[in-house]
Amino acid sequence: MMKITIGCDPELFVTQDGKFRSAHGLIPGTKESPFRVENGAVQVDGMALEYNIDPVDNADDFVKYNNSVMEQMRDMVPGYEFAIVPSCKFNGNHFRNQPEEAKELGCTPDFNAYTGKENPRPDNKTTMRTASGHIHIGFCEDADPNSEDHMIRCATLVKQLDCYLGLPSLLFDKDTKRRKMYGAAGAFRPKPYGVEYRVLSNAWLLTENRMRFVFNQTVDAVKDLIAGKRATNSIPENKLTQAINQSDGPTARVWMRTGLPNGKYIAEIASQL
C-alpha cells in the first residue's frame, strides 16, 4: 500500500439579496474540464458551485488548500454570497428558468458499499438541491475501478469510514433533508487511485476545526483498518446504516462509544465542532 493522500470536492450554494440563486454560468469549469486554480480547481455543478483540492498528506495543508480554493472561487462571483448549507430549496420560477443541464442530477452513478449495487438516481424535478462534501482517499495507483477486487477494497474502507466519519458527522451536521437525495450510508465511487467517500455533506467546511477533524478521522480509519481494527466487527451494519440514513445523532453517539477506539472522546469532540 502506497502513502495515503486525502482530497475533497465539496459543493456550495450562492445567494443574492438573501435568496438562493443558481450558480449555472457564474464561473468557468465543468465536470469534464475543471478550471485550474492554485491548490485545486473549480467548476459549476448543476445549480451549485464545486471545487476540488490537490491531494495532501497532512491536516495543515488540507485546511490551507480548502481555504485557498474557496477564497479564489469567492473572488469569481462578486455580488453573491456563499451559502454553506447541506440542502436548500430554490424559488419555483427561478428554478423553471434554468436550462435542463443545470437541473440534471446523478449523471454518474455511485454505489452502496453494503449491497454492491448502484444507488438510484434522485428525482431532478424537485426544486430542492443538496451540497455534499465528498472525501477522496488515495491508497493505490492505476487500479481498475470496475474490478471486483478493487470494489471490495473500496467497500471495506467505506464501511470503516461510515463508522469513523459518517457517525460523528451526525453530531455537527443537523440537516435531515439531504439524504432523501444523496449521501446514504455506504455511498462511494471507486477510483483508479482509491475511493471517493460520498456520505458527508458540506457542513464540515464551516470551521477549520471541522476540516481537521474530517482529515484526521479519515487517516485514523485507514490506519486502523490496515492494523486489523475493523469497526464493523463491533457496530452491526444494519444499526450503522440506520443511524446514518435517519440522521440519528443520539444513536450515532451510542454506537461510536461502543465500536470506535476512543469513541467516547471522538463523540465529545464531534459534538463541540
CSV table of C-alpha atoms in Angstrom, one decimal:
chain,number,residue,atom,x,y,z
A,1,MET,CA,0.0,0.0,0.0
A,2,MET,CA,1.3,3.4,-1.0
A,3,LYS,CA,1.3,6.6,1.0
A,4,ILE,CA,-2.2,7.7,1.9
A,5,THR,CA,-3.4,11.1,0.4
A,6,ILE,CA,-6.6,12.9,1.1
A,7,GLY,CA,-8.6,15.2,-1.3
A,8,CYS,CA,-12.1,16.5,-1.5
A,9,ASP,CA,-14.7,18.0,-3.9
A,10,PRO,CA,-17.2,20.0,-1.8
A,11,GLU,CA,-20.2,21.8,-3.2
A,12,LEU,CA,-21.9,25.0,-2.0
A,13,PHE,CA,-24.7,27.4,-3.0
A,14,VAL,CA,-24.8,31.1,-3.7
A,15,THR,CA,-27.3,33.7,-2.6
A,16,GLN,CA,-28.1,37.2,-3.7
A,17,ASP,CA,-30.2,39.6,-1.6
A,18,GLY,CA,-30.8,36.7,0.8
A,19,LYS,CA,-32.3,34.4,-1.9
A,20,PHE,CA,-30.8,31.2,-3.3
A,21,ARG,CA,-29.6,31.6,-6.9
A,22,SER,CA,-28.4,29.2,-9.5
A,23,ALA,CA,-24.6,29.2,-10.0
A,24,HIS,CA,-25.0,28.0,-13.6
A,25,GLY,CA,-22.7,30.0,-15.8
A,26,LEU,CA,-21.2,32.0,-12.9
A,27,ILE,CA,-17.6,30.6,-13.1
A,28,PRO,CA,-15.5,28.6,-15.6
A,29,GLY,CA,-15.1,24.9,-15.3
A,30,THR,CA,-17.2,21.8,-15.8
A,31,LYS,CA,-17.3,18.2,-14.6
A,32,GLU,CA,-15.4,17.2,-17.7
A,33,SER,CA,-13.0,20.1,-17.6
A,34,PRO,CA,-12.5,21.8,-14.2
A,35,PHE,CA,-10.9,25.2,-14.2
A,36,ARG,CA,-7.5,25.1,-12.6
A,37,VAL,CA,-6.6,27.4,-9.7
A,38,GLU,CA,-3.8,27.4,-7.2
A,39,ASN,CA,-4.1,24.3,-5.0
A,40,GLY,CA,-7.0,22.9,-6.9
A,41,ALA,CA,-9.7,23.5,-9.4
A,42,VAL,CA,-13.3,25.0,-9.6
A,43,GLN,CA,-16.4,24.3,-11.7
A,44,VAL,CA,-20.2,24.6,-11.8
A,45,ASP,CA,-22.1,21.6,-10.7
A,46,GLY,CA,-25.8,21.9,-11.7
A,47,MET,CA,-27.1,24.9,-9.7
A,48,ALA,CA,-24.2,24.8,-7.2
A,49,LEU,CA,-20.5,25.7,-7.2
A,50,GLU,CA,-18.0,22.9,-6.7
A,51,TYR,CA,-14.2,22.9,-6.2
A,52,ASN,CA,-11.6,20.3,-5.5
A,53,ILE,CA,-8.2,20.5,-3.8
A,54,ASP,CA,-4.9,18.8,-4.8
A,55,PRO,CA,-4.4,15.7,-2.6
A,56,VAL,CA,-2.5,16.2,0.6
A,57,ASP,CA,-0.9,14.1,3.3
A,58,ASN,CA,-1.3,16.3,6.3
A,59,ALA,CA,-4.1,18.3,8.1
A,60,ASP,CA,-2.4,21.7,7.8
A,61,ASP,CA,-2.4,21.5,4.0
A,62,PHE,CA,-5.9,20.1,3.9
A,63,VAL,CA,-7.1,23.2,5.8
A,64,LYS,CA,-4.9,25.6,3.8
A,65,TYR,CA,-5.9,24.2,0.4
A,66,ASN,CA,-9.6,24.3,1.2
A,67,ASN,CA,-9.5,27.9,2.4
A,68,SER,CA,-7.3,28.9,-0.6
A,69,VAL,CA,-9.5,27.4,-3.3
A,70,MET,CA,-12.7,28.7,-1.6
A,71,GLU,CA,-11.3,32.2,-1.4
A,72,GLN,CA,-10.3,32.1,-5.1
A,73,MET,CA,-13.8,30.9,-6.0
A,74,ARG,CA,-15.4,33.6,-3.9
A,75,ASP,CA,-13.5,36.2,-5.9
A,76,MET,CA,-15.0,34.8,-9.1
A,77,VAL,CA,-18.6,35.6,-8.0
A,78,PRO,CA,-18.7,39.3,-6.9
A,79,GLY,CA,-22.2,40.3,-5.9
A,80,TYR,CA,-23.0,36.8,-4.5
A,81,GLU,CA,-22.6,35.3,-1.0
A,82,PHE,CA,-21.6,31.7,-0.3
A,83,ALA,CA,-24.2,29.6,1.4
A,84,ILE,CA,-22.6,26.5,3.0
A,85,VAL,CA,-25.7,24.5,3.8
A,86,PRO,CA,-26.4,20.8,3.0
A,87,SER,CA,-29.7,21.5,1.3
A,88,CYS,CA,-31.8,24.3,0.0
A,89,LYS,CA,-35.0,25.0,-2.0
A,90,PHE,CA,-34.9,27.3,-5.0
A,91,ASN,CA,-37.8,29.6,-5.9
A,92,GLY,CA,-40.0,27.8,-8.3
A,93,ASN,CA,-39.9,30.5,-11.1
A,94,HIS,CA,-36.1,30.8,-10.7
A,95,PHE,CA,-35.8,27.0,-10.9
A,96,ARG,CA,-38.0,26.7,-14.0
A,97,ASN,CA,-36.0,29.3,-15.9
A,98,GLN,CA,-32.8,27.3,-15.6
A,99,PRO,CA,-31.6,25.2,-18.6
A,100,GLU,CA,-32.0,21.5,-18.3
A,101,GLU,CA,-28.3,20.9,-17.9
A,102,ALA,CA,-28.4,22.9,-14.7
A,103,LYS,CA,-31.2,20.8,-13.3
A,104,GLU,CA,-29.6,17.5,-14.2
A,105,LEU,CA,-28.8,15.2,-11.2
A,106,GLY,CA,-26.9,12.0,-10.8
A,107,CYS,CA,-25.2,11.7,-14.2
A,108,THR,CA,-22.6,9.3,-12.9
A,109,PRO,CA,-23.8,6.6,-10.6
A,110,ASP,CA,-22.4,5.8,-7.2
A,111,PHE,CA,-22.5,2.5,-5.3
A,112,ASN,CA,-23.7,1.2,-2.0
A,113,ALA,CA,-20.9,-0.5,0.0
A,114,TYR,CA,-23.3,-2.8,1.8
A,115,THR,CA,-25.1,-4.2,-1.3
A,116,GLY,CA,-22.6,-3.6,-4.0
A,117,LYS,CA,-25.4,-2.2,-6.2
A,118,GLU,CA,-25.8,1.2,-7.8
A,119,ASN,CA,-27.7,3.8,-5.8
A,120,PRO,CA,-30.9,5.0,-7.5
A,121,ARG,CA,-30.8,8.4,-9.3
A,122,PRO,CA,-32.6,11.2,-7.5
A,123,ASP,CA,-35.6,13.0,-8.9
A,124,ASN,CA,-34.4,16.1,-10.6
A,125,LYS,CA,-37.9,17.7,-10.8
A,126,THR,CA,-37.9,18.9,-7.2
A,127,THR,CA,-36.7,22.4,-6.5
A,128,MET,CA,-34.6,21.1,-3.6
A,129,ARG,CA,-30.9,20.7,-4.2
A,130,THR,CA,-28.1,19.3,-2.0
A,131,ALA,CA,-24.5,20.1,-1.4
A,132,SER,CA,-22.0,17.4,-0.4
A,133,GLY,CA,-18.5,17.3,1.0
A,134,HIS,CA,-17.0,14.2,-0.7
A,135,ILE,CA,-13.7,12.9,0.6
A,136,HIS,CA,-11.2,11.3,-1.8
A,137,ILE,CA,-8.7,8.7,-0.4
A,138,GLY,CA,-5.7,7.8,-2.4
A,139,PHE,CA,-4.2,4.4,-1.5
A,140,CYS,CA,-3.2,2.8,-4.8
A,141,GLU,CA,-2.2,3.6,-8.4
A,142,ASP,CA,-3.8,2.8,-11.7
A,143,ALA,CA,-6.3,0.3,-10.2
A,144,ASP,CA,-9.2,-0.9,-12.4
A,145,PRO,CA,-12.3,0.8,-10.8
A,146,ASN,CA,-14.5,-1.9,-12.2
A,147,SER,CA,-12.6,-4.9,-10.9
A,148,GLU,CA,-14.2,-7.0,-8.2
A,149,ASP,CA,-11.0,-6.9,-6.0
A,150,HIS,CA,-10.9,-3.1,-6.1
A,151,MET,CA,-14.6,-2.7,-5.4
A,152,ILE,CA,-14.3,-5.0,-2.4
A,153,ARG,CA,-11.4,-2.9,-1.1
A,154,CYS,CA,-13.3,0.3,-1.6
A,155,ALA,CA,-16.5,-1.1,0.1
A,156,THR,CA,-14.5,-2.3,3.1
A,157,LEU,CA,-12.9,1.1,3.6
A,158,VAL,CA,-16.2,2.9,3.1
A,159,LYS,CA,-17.9,0.9,5.8
A,160,GLN,CA,-15.0,1.9,8.1
A,161,LEU,CA,-15.4,5.5,7.1
A,162,ASP,CA,-19.1,5.3,7.9
A,163,CYS,CA,-18.1,4.5,11.5
A,164,TYR,CA,-15.2,7.0,11.7
A,165,LEU,CA,-16.8,9.9,9.7
A,166,GLY,CA,-20.4,9.2,8.9
A,167,LEU,CA,-21.5,8.6,12.6
A,168,PRO,CA,-19.5,11.6,14.1
A,169,SER,CA,-20.8,13.9,11.3
A,170,LEU,CA,-24.3,13.5,12.6
A,171,LEU,CA,-23.3,15.3,15.8
A,172,PHE,CA,-22.5,18.6,14.0
A,173,ASP,CA,-24.5,18.2,10.8
A,174,LYS,CA,-28.1,18.6,11.8
A,175,ASP,CA,-29.6,18.6,8.3
A,176,THR,CA,-32.2,15.8,7.8
A,177,LYS,CA,-33.3,16.5,4.2
A,178,ARG,CA,-30.2,15.9,2.1
A,179,ARG,CA,-30.2,12.1,2.4
A,180,LYS,CA,-33.6,12.0,0.6
A,181,MET,CA,-31.5,12.6,-2.5
A,182,TYR,CA,-27.8,11.9,-1.7
A,183,GLY,CA,-25.4,10.7,0.9
A,184,ALA,CA,-26.9,7.4,2.1
A,185,ALA,CA,-24.7,5.2,4.3
A,186,GLY,CA,-22.0,3.4,2.2
A,187,ALA,CA,-22.2,5.7,-0.8
A,188,PHE,CA,-19.0,5.7,-2.8
A,189,ARG,CA,-17.3,5.7,-6.2
A,190,PRO,CA,-14.3,3.5,-7.0
A,191,LYS,CA,-11.4,5.5,-8.4
A,192,PRO,CA,-8.1,4.4,-10.0
A,193,TYR,CA,-6.2,6.0,-7.1
A,194,GLY,CA,-8.6,4.7,-4.4
A,195,VAL,CA,-12.1,5.7,-3.4
A,196,GLU,CA,-14.5,8.7,-3.2
A,197,TYR,CA,-16.5,8.6,0.0
A,198,ARG,CA,-19.8,10.3,-0.7
A,199,VAL,CA,-21.7,10.2,2.6
A,200,LEU,CA,-20.8,13.6,4.1
A,201,SER,CA,-22.5,16.9,3.4
A,202,ASN,CA,-20.6,20.2,3.1
A,203,ALA,CA,-21.2,21.0,6.8
A,204,TRP,CA,-17.5,20.3,7.7
A,205,LEU,CA,-16.5,23.4,5.6
A,206,LEU,CA,-17.9,25.8,8.1
A,207,THR,CA,-14.9,25.8,10.5
A,208,GLU,CA,-11.2,24.8,10.3
A,209,ASN,CA,-11.7,22.6,13.4
A,210,ARG,CA,-14.2,20.5,11.4
A,211,MET,CA,-11.8,20.4,8.4
A,212,ARG,CA,-9.1,19.0,10.7
A,213,PHE,CA,-11.5,16.6,12.3
A,214,VAL,CA,-12.5,15.2,8.9
A,215,PHE,CA,-8.9,14.8,7.8
A,216,ASN,CA,-7.7,13.1,11.0
A,217,GLN,CA,-10.7,10.8,11.2
A,218,THR,CA,-10.1,9.7,7.6
A,219,VAL,CA,-6.5,8.9,8.3
A,220,ASP,CA,-7.3,7.1,11.5
A,221,ALA,CA,-10.0,5.0,9.7
A,222,VAL,CA,-7.4,3.8,7.1
A,223,LYS,CA,-4.7,3.2,9.7
A,224,ASP,CA,-6.9,1.2,12.0
A,225,LEU,CA,-8.3,-0.8,9.1
A,226,ILE,CA,-4.7,-1.7,8.0
A,227,ALA,CA,-4.0,-2.7,11.6
A,228,GLY,CA,-6.9,-5.1,11.5
A,229,LYS,CA,-9.2,-2.9,13.7
A,230,ARG,CA,-12.4,-3.2,11.7
A,231,ALA,CA,-15.2,-1.1,13.3
A,232,THR,CA,-18.0,-3.1,11.8
A,233,ASN,CA,-16.9,-6.0,14.0
A,234,SER,CA,-18.3,-4.0,16.9
A,235,ILE,CA,-21.0,-1.9,15.2
A,236,PRO,CA,-23.7,-4.0,13.4
A,237,GLU,CA,-24.0,-2.9,9.8
A,238,ASN,CA,-27.8,-2.6,10.0
A,239,LYS,CA,-27.5,-0.3,13.0
A,240,LEU,CA,-24.8,1.7,11.4
A,241,THR,CA,-26.7,2.3,8.2
A,242,GLN,CA,-29.9,3.0,10.0
A,243,ALA,CA,-28.3,5.7,12.2
A,244,ILE,CA,-26.8,7.5,9.2
A,245,ASN,CA,-29.8,7.2,6.9
A,246,GLN,CA,-32.1,8.5,9.6
A,247,SER,CA,-29.6,11.3,10.6
A,248,ASP,CA,-30.0,9.9,14.2
A,249,GLY,CA,-27.3,11.7,16.2
A,250,PRO,CA,-28.2,10.2,19.7
A,251,THR,CA,-27.9,6.6,18.3
A,252,ALA,CA,-24.7,7.5,16.4
A,253,ARG,CA,-23.2,8.6,19.7
A,254,VAL,CA,-24.1,5.3,21.4
A,255,TRP,CA,-22.5,3.2,18.6
A,256,MET,CA,-19.4,5.3,18.4
A,257,ARG,CA,-18.8,4.7,22.1
A,258,THR,CA,-19.4,1.0,21.6
A,259,GLY,CA,-17.4,0.4,18.4
A,260,LEU,CA,-14.6,3.0,18.0
A,261,PRO,CA,-11.3,3.3,19.7
A,262,ASN,CA,-11.6,6.4,21.9
A,263,GLY,CA,-15.2,6.5,20.8
A,264,LYS,CA,-16.4,8.5,23.8
A,265,TYR,CA,-13.7,11.1,23.2
A,266,ILE,CA,-14.5,11.3,19.5
A,267,ALA,CA,-18.2,11.8,20.2
A,268,GLU,CA,-17.4,14.6,22.6
A,269,ILE,CA,-15.1,16.4,20.1
A,270,ALA,CA,-17.6,16.0,17.3
A,271,SER,CA,-20.5,17.4,19.3
A,272,GLN,CA,-18.5,20.5,20.1
A,273,LEU,CA,-17.5,21.2,16.4
